[in-house]
Amino acid sequence: MSLMGQMMQQPLLISSLLQHAARHFPNVEIVSKRVEGDVHRSTWAAVARRSRQFAQAMSRLGCVPGDRIATLAWNGYRHLEIYYGSSGSGLVCHTINPRLFPEQIAWIANDAQDAVLCFDLNFLPLVEKLAPQLTSVRHFVLMVGRSHMPAASSLPNLLCFDELVDLEDGAYTWPQLDENTASSICYTSGTTGNPKGAVYSHRSTLLHAYASALPDAMNCSARDTILPVVPMFHVNAWGLPYSCALVGAKLVLPGPHLDGKSLYELFESEGVTFSAGVPTVWLGLITYVKSQGLKFSSFKRTVIGGSACPPAMMKTLQEDFGVEVIHAWGMTELSPLGTLSKLGTQQLKLPPNEQRKLLEKQGHVIYGIDMTIIDDDGHALPWDGQSAGNLVVRGGWVIDRYYGSEASPLVSVDGEPGWFPTGDVATIDAHGFMQITDRSKDVIKSGGEWISSIDLENIAMAHPAVHEAAVIAAKHPKWDERPLLVVVKKPDASVSREELLAFYEGRIAKWQIPDDVVFVAELPHTATGKIQKLKLRDQLKDHVLAQSPA
């Protein structure tokens, strides 16, 4: 008979993160740039108290465990209080991306059966428009104080967030929930069909917070001042609201002010050391800082994910501004972190150019995630850095099915069940470093050979005249598909089609060079900041290629 351990049984609960931060880092600041235009200062102790008050307020409104509390909100202290107050009390926090089409927002809220909708002031017109379609929402809560409440609104019984919270005394004890209880729901961006819900548990969220804070992941600590540019409605700001509580870090929340000037001023005034966001955000920040001849005084590292970080951007941040770039990969279904690119002792022995190439990949798994690549028949492919296959993953913070679905999307690898198909095409090298070569729907299949649109985009982004680039497949009578380069030029920059195509020579195999270039004023982006290739393909579906390889 096995000998059992004789240890305390403590469930992994989100409320324990807040209790820890409030007890051991009570005066560490939470700084928020509010929609109202000012800067609000709070602490972990104050957030803990107001989160308990929020839980009490939701109970007073008749909410019961399992009810979904939805948000349409930017990164701010009130949003943070909803995160902890809802999940901690057995409710389910449901962040909705306000950048989605109104019809998608209504569909998501109805699919999740949201009971309460809390929203920032600048979303009042949107919510007033959507309210008749929100069949399950019983209460609308405007995330402001009394002085910013509108004189009139079409919303029935519109409630004031601060008044709701301030009515309660905070004498509330967090319940001891089953750690597998649902804590929050995030929906995918729905680029192919309706969005799908990923339901996270307290356990999965805690494990993700632990792993993401590790030195070879985001390396979060109490010495950091952390500013998540990634929105709290985008996979829970990549878990940073939880990791910051875990380590007791100062947290800076930028609200809706994500332009280069606003971010730079907040970085400098608050001494931000670490940030995280998608490449499009850093494009804006880099452009502003360069145009003003500025430098960063405290900013030392950033995690870039959401879509592939162009090597040129990585080089600029590291060499011009001394900011370490940690390339990362993840997805909503992974809570989201899967890999981060950090070098170990073996990799540090490599020549500098080989180290750089590794750091440009999406990186190495963190403990808690396993991954491999497979062919279309479910057989594992070699980790040689060359064989590209379908990326599959499994782990303690990976979904096993979508919300409301009885069918499991999981697949088998060489007969072993339980792997989640990511929809990405990737290689894995002998060091275990994974590189996304494309989304399976975006890979260009030319004459039976695969061409990575990401590789072609990265080369284009290295050209000094290119601000942003995308590569899509264009129809070809002989080769089926050929790559088409779509470019946004930098302001006042000049570059021709011929110059850009010549820029590829010697940097990639000749047969992979794009056939043509289209210049546009801007590229379409998804609600999460990724280039919307489906829309781009539709816009350029009638484009006739100017030339074809032999």
Coordinates of C-alpha atoms in Angstrom, one line a residue:
M1 CA 0.0 0.0 0.0
S2 CA 1.3 3.4 -1.0
L3 CA 2.4 5.8 1.8
M4 CA 0.4 9.1 1.5
G5 CA 1.9 12.5 2.1
Q6 CA 1.0 14.2 5.3
M7 CA 0.6 17.8 4.0
M8 CA -2.0 20.5 4.4
Q9 CA -4.7 20.4 1.7
Q10 CA -5.1 24.0 0.4
P11 CA -6.9 24.5 -2.9
L12 CA -5.3 26.7 -5.5
L13 CA -7.7 29.6 -5.5
I14 CA -7.5 33.0 -7.2
S15 CA -8.5 34.7 -3.9
S16 CA -5.3 33.4 -2.3
L17 CA -3.2 35.5 -4.7
L18 CA -5.0 38.7 -3.6
Q19 CA -4.8 37.7 0.1
H20 CA -1.1 37.1 -0.3
A21 CA -0.5 40.5 -2.1
A22 CA -2.6 42.4 0.5
R23 CA -0.9 40.7 3.5
H24 CA 2.7 40.8 2.4
F25 CA 2.8 43.7 -0.1
P26 CA 0.0 45.9 1.2
N27 CA 1.4 49.3 0.2
V28 CA 2.7 48.4 -3.2
E29 CA 1.0 50.6 -5.7
I30 CA -1.6 49.9 -8.4
V31 CA -1.5 52.9 -10.7
S32 CA -4.3 53.5 -13.3
K33 CA -4.7 55.9 -16.2
R34 CA -8.4 56.3 -16.1
V35 CA -10.9 56.8 -18.9
E36 CA -12.0 59.9 -17.0
G37 CA -8.6 61.4 -17.9
D38 CA -6.8 61.4 -14.6
V39 CA -4.3 59.0 -12.8
H40 CA -5.7 57.0 -9.9
R41 CA -3.4 55.4 -7.2
S42 CA -4.4 52.4 -5.2
T43 CA -2.6 49.6 -3.4
W44 CA -2.8 45.8 -3.2
A45 CA -4.5 46.2 0.2
A46 CA -7.1 48.6 -1.2
V47 CA -7.7 46.4 -4.2
A48 CA -8.3 43.4 -1.8
R49 CA -10.8 45.4 0.3
R50 CA -12.7 46.7 -2.7
S51 CA -12.7 43.3 -4.4
R52 CA -14.4 41.9 -1.3
Q53 CA -16.9 44.8 -1.4
F54 CA -17.6 44.0 -5.1
A55 CA -18.3 40.4 -4.2
Q56 CA -20.7 41.6 -1.6
A57 CA -22.4 43.9 -4.1
M58 CA -22.9 41.2 -6.6
S59 CA -24.5 39.0 -3.9
R60 CA -26.8 41.9 -3.0
L61 CA -27.8 42.1 -6.7
G62 CA -28.8 38.4 -6.5
C63 CA -25.8 36.8 -8.2
V64 CA -25.1 33.2 -7.3
P65 CA -22.0 31.1 -7.8
G66 CA -21.5 30.3 -11.5
D67 CA -23.1 33.5 -12.7
R68 CA -21.1 35.2 -15.4
I69 CA -19.9 38.8 -14.7
A70 CA -19.0 40.4 -18.0
T71 CA -16.7 43.4 -18.6
L72 CA -16.2 45.8 -21.5
A73 CA -13.3 47.7 -20.0
W74 CA -9.7 48.8 -20.4
N75 CA -6.9 48.1 -18.1
G76 CA -7.7 49.8 -14.8
Y77 CA -8.0 49.2 -11.0
R78 CA -11.8 48.8 -11.2
H79 CA -11.4 46.0 -13.8
L80 CA -8.8 44.4 -11.5
E81 CA -11.3 44.5 -8.6
I82 CA -13.9 42.8 -10.8
Y83 CA -11.3 40.1 -11.8
Y84 CA -10.7 39.2 -8.1
G85 CA -14.1 40.0 -6.7
S86 CA -16.0 37.8 -9.2
S87 CA -13.7 34.8 -9.4
G88 CA -12.9 34.9 -5.7
S89 CA -16.5 34.6 -4.7
G90 CA -17.4 31.8 -7.1
L91 CA -18.7 34.0 -9.9
V92 CA -17.1 33.8 -13.3
C93 CA -15.3 36.8 -14.8
H94 CA -16.0 37.2 -18.5
T95 CA -13.9 39.8 -20.2
I96 CA -15.3 40.8 -23.7
N97 CA -13.2 42.5 -26.3
P98 CA -14.8 45.8 -27.1
R99 CA -13.0 46.0 -30.4
L100 CA -15.1 43.3 -31.9
F101 CA -18.1 44.1 -34.1
P102 CA -21.2 44.9 -32.0
E103 CA -23.0 41.8 -33.4
Q104 CA -20.1 39.6 -32.2
I105 CA -20.2 41.3 -28.7
A106 CA -23.9 40.6 -28.4
W107 CA -23.5 37.0 -29.6
I108 CA -20.7 36.3 -27.1
A109 CA -22.6 37.9 -24.1
N110 CA -25.7 35.8 -25.0
D111 CA -23.7 32.6 -25.6
A112 CA -22.0 33.0 -22.1
Q113 CA -25.4 33.9 -20.6
D114 CA -23.9 36.9 -18.8
A115 CA -25.9 38.1 -15.8
V116 CA -24.1 41.4 -15.1
L117 CA -22.3 43.7 -17.5
C118 CA -19.7 46.2 -16.1
F119 CA -18.3 48.7 -18.6
D120 CA -16.1 51.8 -18.9
L121 CA -17.6 55.2 -19.6
N122 CA -16.5 55.4 -23.2
F123 CA -18.4 52.3 -24.0
L124 CA -21.8 53.7 -22.8
P125 CA -23.1 54.4 -26.3
L126 CA -22.1 50.9 -27.4
V127 CA -23.8 49.3 -24.5
E128 CA -27.0 51.4 -24.9
K129 CA -27.1 50.2 -28.5
L130 CA -26.5 46.6 -27.6
A131 CA -28.7 46.4 -24.5
P132 CA -32.0 45.2 -26.3
Q133 CA -30.0 42.3 -27.8
L134 CA -28.5 41.2 -24.4
T135 CA -31.2 38.7 -23.4
S136 CA -29.5 37.4 -20.2
V137 CA -28.0 40.6 -18.7
R138 CA -30.0 41.6 -15.6
H139 CA -27.8 44.5 -14.4
F140 CA -25.7 47.2 -16.2
V141 CA -22.9 48.7 -14.1
L142 CA -21.0 51.8 -15.3
M143 CA -17.4 51.8 -14.0
V144 CA -17.2 55.3 -12.7
G145 CA -17.9 57.4 -9.6
R146 CA -21.2 59.3 -9.0
S147 CA -19.8 62.6 -10.6
H148 CA -19.3 60.9 -14.0
M149 CA -22.7 59.2 -14.1
P150 CA -24.8 60.4 -17.1
A151 CA -27.8 62.6 -16.5
A152 CA -29.9 60.2 -18.5
S153 CA -29.4 56.8 -20.2
S154 CA -31.6 54.4 -22.1
L155 CA -30.2 51.6 -20.0
P156 CA -32.7 50.3 -17.4
N157 CA -31.6 51.0 -13.8
L158 CA -28.0 51.9 -14.7
L159 CA -25.9 51.3 -11.7
C160 CA -22.8 53.2 -10.5
F161 CA -19.8 51.0 -9.8
D162 CA -18.2 53.1 -7.0
E163 CA -21.6 53.5 -5.3
L164 CA -22.2 49.8 -5.4
V165 CA -18.8 49.0 -3.9
D166 CA -18.9 51.8 -1.3
L167 CA -22.2 50.6 0.1
E168 CA -20.6 47.4 1.3
D169 CA -18.4 47.0 4.4
G170 CA -15.9 44.5 3.0
A171 CA -16.4 42.2 6.0
Y172 CA -16.4 39.2 3.6
T173 CA -14.6 35.9 3.8
W174 CA -13.6 34.3 0.5
P175 CA -15.3 30.9 0.1
Q176 CA -13.2 27.8 0.0
L177 CA -14.1 26.6 -3.6
D178 CA -13.1 23.5 -5.4
E179 CA -10.0 24.5 -7.3
N180 CA -11.5 23.2 -10.5
T181 CA -14.3 25.6 -10.3
A182 CA -14.6 27.9 -13.3
S183 CA -12.9 31.2 -12.7
S184 CA -13.1 33.1 -16.0
I185 CA -14.1 32.8 -19.6
C186 CA -12.3 34.3 -22.6
Y187 CA -13.5 33.9 -26.2
T188 CA -11.3 33.5 -29.2
S189 CA -11.3 36.4 -31.7
G190 CA -13.5 34.4 -34.1
T191 CA -11.6 35.0 -37.3
T192 CA -13.1 31.8 -38.7
G193 CA -16.8 31.6 -37.7
N194 CA -18.2 32.4 -34.3
P195 CA -15.9 33.0 -31.4
K196 CA -15.4 30.0 -29.0
G197 CA -15.2 30.2 -25.2
A198 CA -12.3 28.9 -23.2
V199 CA -13.3 28.3 -19.5
Y200 CA -10.4 28.6 -17.1
S201 CA -10.4 27.1 -13.6
H202 CA -8.8 28.5 -10.4
R203 CA -6.3 25.7 -10.6
S204 CA -5.3 26.4 -14.2
T205 CA -5.0 30.1 -13.5
L206 CA -2.8 29.6 -10.5
L207 CA -0.5 27.2 -12.3
H208 CA -0.2 29.6 -15.2
A209 CA 0.6 32.5 -12.9
Y210 CA 3.3 30.4 -11.2
A211 CA 4.9 29.3 -14.4
S212 CA 4.7 32.6 -16.2
A213 CA 6.5 34.4 -13.4
L214 CA 9.5 32.0 -13.5
P215 CA 12.9 33.4 -14.5
D216 CA 13.0 31.7 -17.9
A217 CA 9.5 32.9 -18.6
M218 CA 8.4 36.5 -17.8
N219 CA 10.8 36.7 -14.8
C220 CA 8.4 38.8 -12.6
S221 CA 9.5 39.9 -9.2
A222 CA 8.7 42.3 -6.4
R223 CA 11.5 44.5 -7.8
D224 CA 9.5 45.1 -11.0
T225 CA 7.1 47.8 -12.0
I226 CA 4.9 46.0 -14.6
L227 CA 2.8 47.7 -17.3
P228 CA 0.6 45.2 -19.3
V229 CA -0.1 47.0 -22.6
V230 CA -1.9 43.8 -23.6
P231 CA -5.5 44.5 -22.7
M232 CA -7.2 42.7 -19.7
F233 CA -9.8 41.6 -22.3
H234 CA -7.1 39.8 -24.3
V235 CA -6.6 36.4 -22.5
N236 CA -6.6 38.1 -19.1
A237 CA -3.7 40.4 -20.0
W238 CA -1.6 37.2 -20.5
G239 CA -2.1 36.4 -16.8
L240 CA -0.2 39.5 -15.6
P241 CA -2.9 40.7 -13.1
Y242 CA -2.4 37.3 -11.4
S243 CA 1.4 37.1 -11.7
C244 CA 1.8 40.6 -10.2
A245 CA -0.2 39.7 -7.1
L246 CA 1.8 36.4 -6.9
V247 CA 5.2 38.3 -6.6
G248 CA 3.9 41.6 -5.2
A249 CA 5.0 43.7 -8.1
K250 CA 3.8 47.3 -8.7
L251 CA 1.2 47.3 -11.4
V252 CA 0.6 50.1 -13.9
L253 CA -2.6 50.0 -15.9
P254 CA -2.7 52.3 -19.0
G255 CA -6.5 52.5 -19.6
P256 CA -7.4 53.3 -23.2
H257 CA -4.2 55.4 -23.7
L258 CA -2.1 53.1 -25.9
D259 CA -0.5 55.6 -28.3
G260 CA 3.3 56.0 -28.3
K261 CA 3.3 59.3 -26.5
S262 CA 0.9 58.3 -23.6
L263 CA 2.8 55.0 -23.1
Y264 CA 6.2 56.6 -23.1
E265 CA 5.1 59.2 -20.5
L266 CA 3.6 56.5 -18.3
F267 CA 6.7 54.3 -18.6
E268 CA 8.9 57.2 -17.5
S269 CA 6.7 58.7 -14.8
E270 CA 6.1 55.4 -13.0
G271 CA 9.5 53.8 -13.6
V272 CA 8.2 50.8 -15.6
T273 CA 10.7 48.0 -15.9
F274 CA 8.7 45.4 -17.7
S275 CA 5.9 45.3 -20.2
A276 CA 4.0 43.0 -22.6
G277 CA 2.1 43.5 -25.8
V278 CA 1.6 42.7 -29.4
P279 CA 4.0 44.0 -32.2
T280 CA 1.6 46.7 -33.4
V281 CA 1.8 48.5 -30.1
W282 CA 5.6 48.5 -30.1
L283 CA 5.6 49.9 -33.6
G284 CA 3.7 53.0 -32.4
L285 CA 6.0 53.4 -29.3
I286 CA 9.2 53.0 -31.3
T287 CA 8.0 55.5 -33.9
Y288 CA 7.2 58.1 -31.2
V289 CA 10.4 57.6 -29.2
K290 CA 12.6 57.7 -32.4
S291 CA 10.8 60.8 -33.7
Q292 CA 11.4 62.7 -30.4
G293 CA 15.0 61.5 -29.9
L294 CA 14.1 59.9 -26.6
K295 CA 15.4 57.0 -24.5
F296 CA 14.0 54.8 -21.8
S297 CA 15.3 55.4 -18.2
S298 CA 13.8 52.3 -16.5
F299 CA 12.3 50.0 -19.2
K300 CA 14.5 46.9 -19.4
R301 CA 12.5 44.1 -20.9
T302 CA 9.3 43.2 -22.7
V303 CA 7.4 40.1 -23.8
I304 CA 6.1 40.3 -27.4
G305 CA 3.5 37.9 -28.6
G306 CA 0.1 37.7 -30.2
S307 CA 1.8 37.5 -33.6
A308 CA 5.4 37.0 -34.7
C309 CA 7.7 39.8 -33.7
P310 CA 9.7 41.0 -36.7
P311 CA 13.5 40.5 -36.1
A312 CA 14.0 44.2 -37.2
M313 CA 11.7 45.3 -34.3
M314 CA 13.6 43.1 -31.9
K315 CA 16.9 44.5 -33.0
T316 CA 15.7 48.1 -32.7
L317 CA 14.5 47.6 -29.1
Q318 CA 17.6 45.8 -28.0
E319 CA 20.3 47.7 -29.8
D320 CA 18.9 51.2 -29.9
F321 CA 17.1 51.3 -26.6
G322 CA 18.6 48.5 -24.4
V323 CA 15.3 46.7 -24.0
E324 CA 15.5 42.9 -23.8
V325 CA 12.8 41.3 -26.1
I326 CA 11.4 38.0 -25.0
H327 CA 9.6 36.5 -27.9
A328 CA 6.6 34.4 -26.8
W329 CA 3.8 32.3 -28.2
G330 CA 0.5 31.3 -26.8
M331 CA -3.2 31.3 -27.5
T332 CA -6.6 31.8 -25.8
E333 CA -6.9 28.0 -25.4
L334 CA -3.6 28.0 -23.4
S335 CA -4.5 30.7 -20.9
P336 CA -2.3 31.9 -23.0
L337 CA 1.4 31.2 -22.5
G338 CA 3.0 28.2 -24.2
T339 CA 6.6 29.2 -25.0
L340 CA 9.1 32.0 -24.4
S341 CA 12.5 32.5 -26.0
K342 CA 15.2 32.5 -23.3
L343 CA 18.6 31.0 -23.7
G344 CA 20.0 28.3 -21.4
T345 CA 23.6 27.4 -20.7
Q346 CA 24.0 25.2 -23.8
Q347 CA 22.6 27.9 -26.1
L348 CA 24.8 30.6 -24.5
K349 CA 27.9 28.7 -25.8
L350 CA 26.7 29.2 -29.4
P351 CA 28.1 32.0 -31.6
P352 CA 26.2 35.3 -31.3
N353 CA 24.5 35.0 -34.7
E354 CA 23.1 31.5 -33.7
Q355 CA 21.9 32.8 -30.4
R356 CA 20.1 35.6 -32.2
K357 CA 18.4 33.2 -34.5
L358 CA 17.2 31.2 -31.5
L359 CA 15.8 34.3 -29.8
E360 CA 13.9 35.2 -32.9
K361 CA 12.0 31.9 -32.6
Q362 CA 8.9 31.6 -30.4
G363 CA 11.0 29.7 -27.9
H364 CA 11.1 26.9 -25.4
V365 CA 8.1 25.5 -23.4
I366 CA 7.7 26.3 -19.8
Y367 CA 7.0 23.5 -17.3
G368 CA 3.3 22.7 -17.4
I369 CA 3.2 22.7 -21.2
D370 CA 4.3 19.9 -23.6
M371 CA 4.3 20.1 -27.3
T372 CA 5.3 18.4 -30.5
I373 CA 4.7 18.6 -34.3
I374 CA 2.8 16.0 -36.3
D375 CA 2.0 15.3 -39.9
D376 CA -1.6 15.1 -41.3
D377 CA -1.8 11.5 -40.2
G378 CA -1.0 12.2 -36.6
H379 CA 2.6 10.9 -36.6
A380 CA 5.3 12.9 -34.8
L381 CA 7.9 14.6 -36.9
P382 CA 11.6 15.1 -36.1
W383 CA 12.8 18.0 -34.1
D384 CA 15.4 19.1 -36.6
G385 CA 14.4 22.7 -37.2
Q386 CA 13.5 21.9 -40.8
S387 CA 10.5 19.5 -40.6
A388 CA 7.3 21.7 -40.5
G389 CA 4.2 20.1 -39.1
N390 CA 1.0 20.8 -37.2
L391 CA 1.7 22.0 -33.7
V392 CA -0.1 20.2 -30.9
V393 CA 0.1 20.9 -27.1
R394 CA -1.1 19.6 -23.8
G395 CA -0.8 20.8 -20.2
G396 CA -2.4 22.0 -17.0
W397 CA -3.7 25.2 -18.4
V398 CA -4.8 23.9 -21.9
I399 CA -8.5 23.5 -22.6
D400 CA -9.9 20.1 -23.2
R401 CA -13.1 21.4 -24.9
Y402 CA -14.8 24.7 -25.7
Y403 CA -17.5 26.2 -23.6
G404 CA -20.9 24.7 -24.4
S405 CA -19.4 22.0 -26.5
E406 CA -19.7 18.3 -25.8
A407 CA -17.2 17.4 -28.6
S408 CA -13.6 17.4 -27.7
P409 CA -11.1 18.9 -30.3
L410 CA -8.2 16.8 -28.9
V411 CA -6.2 14.6 -31.2
S412 CA -3.8 11.7 -30.9
V413 CA -0.1 11.6 -31.5
D414 CA 1.1 8.2 -32.7
G415 CA -1.9 6.7 -31.0
E416 CA -1.5 8.6 -27.7
P417 CA -4.6 10.7 -27.1
G418 CA -5.0 14.1 -25.3
W419 CA -3.3 16.7 -27.5
F420 CA -4.8 20.0 -28.5
P421 CA -4.4 21.0 -32.2
T422 CA -3.3 24.7 -32.2
G423 CA -3.9 25.4 -35.9
D424 CA -0.3 26.6 -36.2
V425 CA 2.3 25.1 -38.5
A426 CA 5.8 25.0 -36.8
T427 CA 9.2 23.6 -36.6
I428 CA 11.0 22.5 -33.4
D429 CA 14.8 22.3 -33.4
A430 CA 17.3 20.1 -31.5
H431 CA 17.4 22.7 -28.7
G432 CA 13.6 22.3 -28.3
F433 CA 13.0 25.8 -29.6
M434 CA 9.7 26.1 -31.5
Q435 CA 9.2 28.4 -34.5
I436 CA 5.8 29.2 -35.9
T437 CA 6.1 29.1 -39.7
D438 CA 2.4 30.0 -40.3
R439 CA -1.2 29.5 -39.4
S440 CA -2.3 26.4 -41.2
K441 CA -4.8 28.5 -43.1
D442 CA -2.2 31.1 -44.0
V443 CA 0.6 28.9 -45.3
I444 CA 1.3 29.4 -49.0
K445 CA 1.3 26.2 -51.0
S446 CA 3.2 26.8 -54.2
G447 CA 3.6 23.9 -56.6
G448 CA 3.3 21.4 -53.7
E449 CA 5.9 23.3 -51.6
W450 CA 5.1 25.3 -48.5
I451 CA 6.3 28.9 -48.2
S452 CA 6.1 30.6 -44.8
S453 CA 4.4 34.0 -45.0
I454 CA 6.0 35.0 -41.7
D455 CA 9.5 34.5 -43.1
L456 CA 8.7 36.8 -46.0
E457 CA 7.1 39.4 -43.8
N458 CA 10.1 39.5 -41.5
I459 CA 12.4 40.2 -44.4
A460 CA 10.2 43.0 -45.7
M461 CA 10.0 44.5 -42.2
A462 CA 13.8 44.7 -42.2
H463 CA 13.7 47.2 -45.1
P464 CA 14.2 50.8 -43.8
A465 CA 11.2 52.1 -45.8
V466 CA 8.7 49.5 -44.6
H467 CA 6.4 50.3 -41.6
E468 CA 4.3 47.2 -41.8
A469 CA 4.0 44.2 -44.1
A470 CA 1.8 41.2 -44.8
V471 CA 2.2 38.3 -47.2
I472 CA -0.8 36.5 -48.5
A473 CA -1.4 33.8 -51.2
A474 CA -2.5 35.0 -54.6
K475 CA -3.9 32.6 -57.1
H476 CA -1.6 31.4 -59.9
P477 CA -2.6 29.3 -62.9
K478 CA 0.5 27.1 -62.8
W479 CA 1.7 27.0 -59.2
D480 CA -1.8 27.2 -57.6
E481 CA -0.6 29.9 -55.2
R482 CA 2.2 32.4 -55.1
P483 CA 3.2 35.0 -52.4
L484 CA 1.9 38.5 -52.7
L485 CA 3.6 41.2 -50.5
V486 CA 1.4 44.0 -49.1
V487 CA 3.3 46.9 -47.6
V488 CA 2.6 50.1 -45.6
K489 CA 5.5 52.5 -46.2
K490 CA 6.9 54.6 -43.4
P491 CA 5.8 58.3 -43.5
D492 CA 7.8 60.2 -46.2
A493 CA 9.6 57.0 -47.2
S494 CA 10.0 56.0 -50.8
V495 CA 10.6 52.5 -52.2
S496 CA 9.5 50.8 -55.4
R497 CA 8.2 47.3 -56.1
E498 CA 11.4 46.4 -57.8
E499 CA 13.5 47.6 -54.9
L500 CA 11.5 45.5 -52.4
L501 CA 11.7 42.4 -54.5
A502 CA 15.4 42.8 -55.0
F503 CA 15.8 43.1 -51.2
Y504 CA 14.8 39.4 -50.9
E505 CA 17.7 38.3 -53.1
G506 CA 20.3 36.3 -51.1
R507 CA 18.0 36.4 -48.0
I508 CA 15.7 33.5 -49.1
A509 CA 15.5 30.9 -51.8
K510 CA 14.7 32.5 -55.2
W511 CA 11.6 30.5 -55.7
Q512 CA 10.1 31.8 -52.4
I513 CA 10.5 35.5 -53.4
P514 CA 7.1 37.2 -53.7
D515 CA 5.8 37.6 -57.2
D516 CA 4.4 41.1 -56.7
V517 CA 4.1 44.0 -54.2
V518 CA 1.0 46.1 -53.4
F519 CA 1.3 49.3 -51.5
V520 CA -1.6 50.3 -49.1
A521 CA -2.3 53.1 -46.7
E522 CA -3.0 50.7 -43.8
L523 CA -3.4 47.0 -43.1
P524 CA -6.6 45.6 -41.6
H525 CA -6.2 44.3 -38.0
T526 CA -8.2 41.9 -35.9
A527 CA -9.6 43.0 -32.5
T528 CA -6.5 41.6 -30.9
G529 CA -4.0 43.5 -33.1
K530 CA -3.1 40.7 -35.5
I531 CA -3.1 41.4 -39.2
Q532 CA -6.5 40.3 -40.6
K533 CA -5.3 38.2 -43.5
L534 CA -8.8 36.8 -44.3
K535 CA -10.0 40.4 -45.0
L536 CA -6.8 41.2 -46.8
R537 CA -7.2 38.2 -49.1
D538 CA -10.8 39.3 -49.8
Q539 CA -9.7 42.8 -50.6
L540 CA -7.0 41.6 -53.1
K541 CA -8.8 38.6 -54.5
D542 CA -8.9 40.1 -58.0
H543 CA -5.2 41.2 -58.0
V544 CA -3.4 39.9 -61.0
L545 CA 0.2 38.9 -60.4
A546 CA 2.7 41.0 -62.3
Q547 CA 5.2 38.3 -62.8
S548 CA 5.7 34.5 -62.2
P549 CA 8.7 32.5 -61.5
A550 CA 9.8 30.1 -64.2

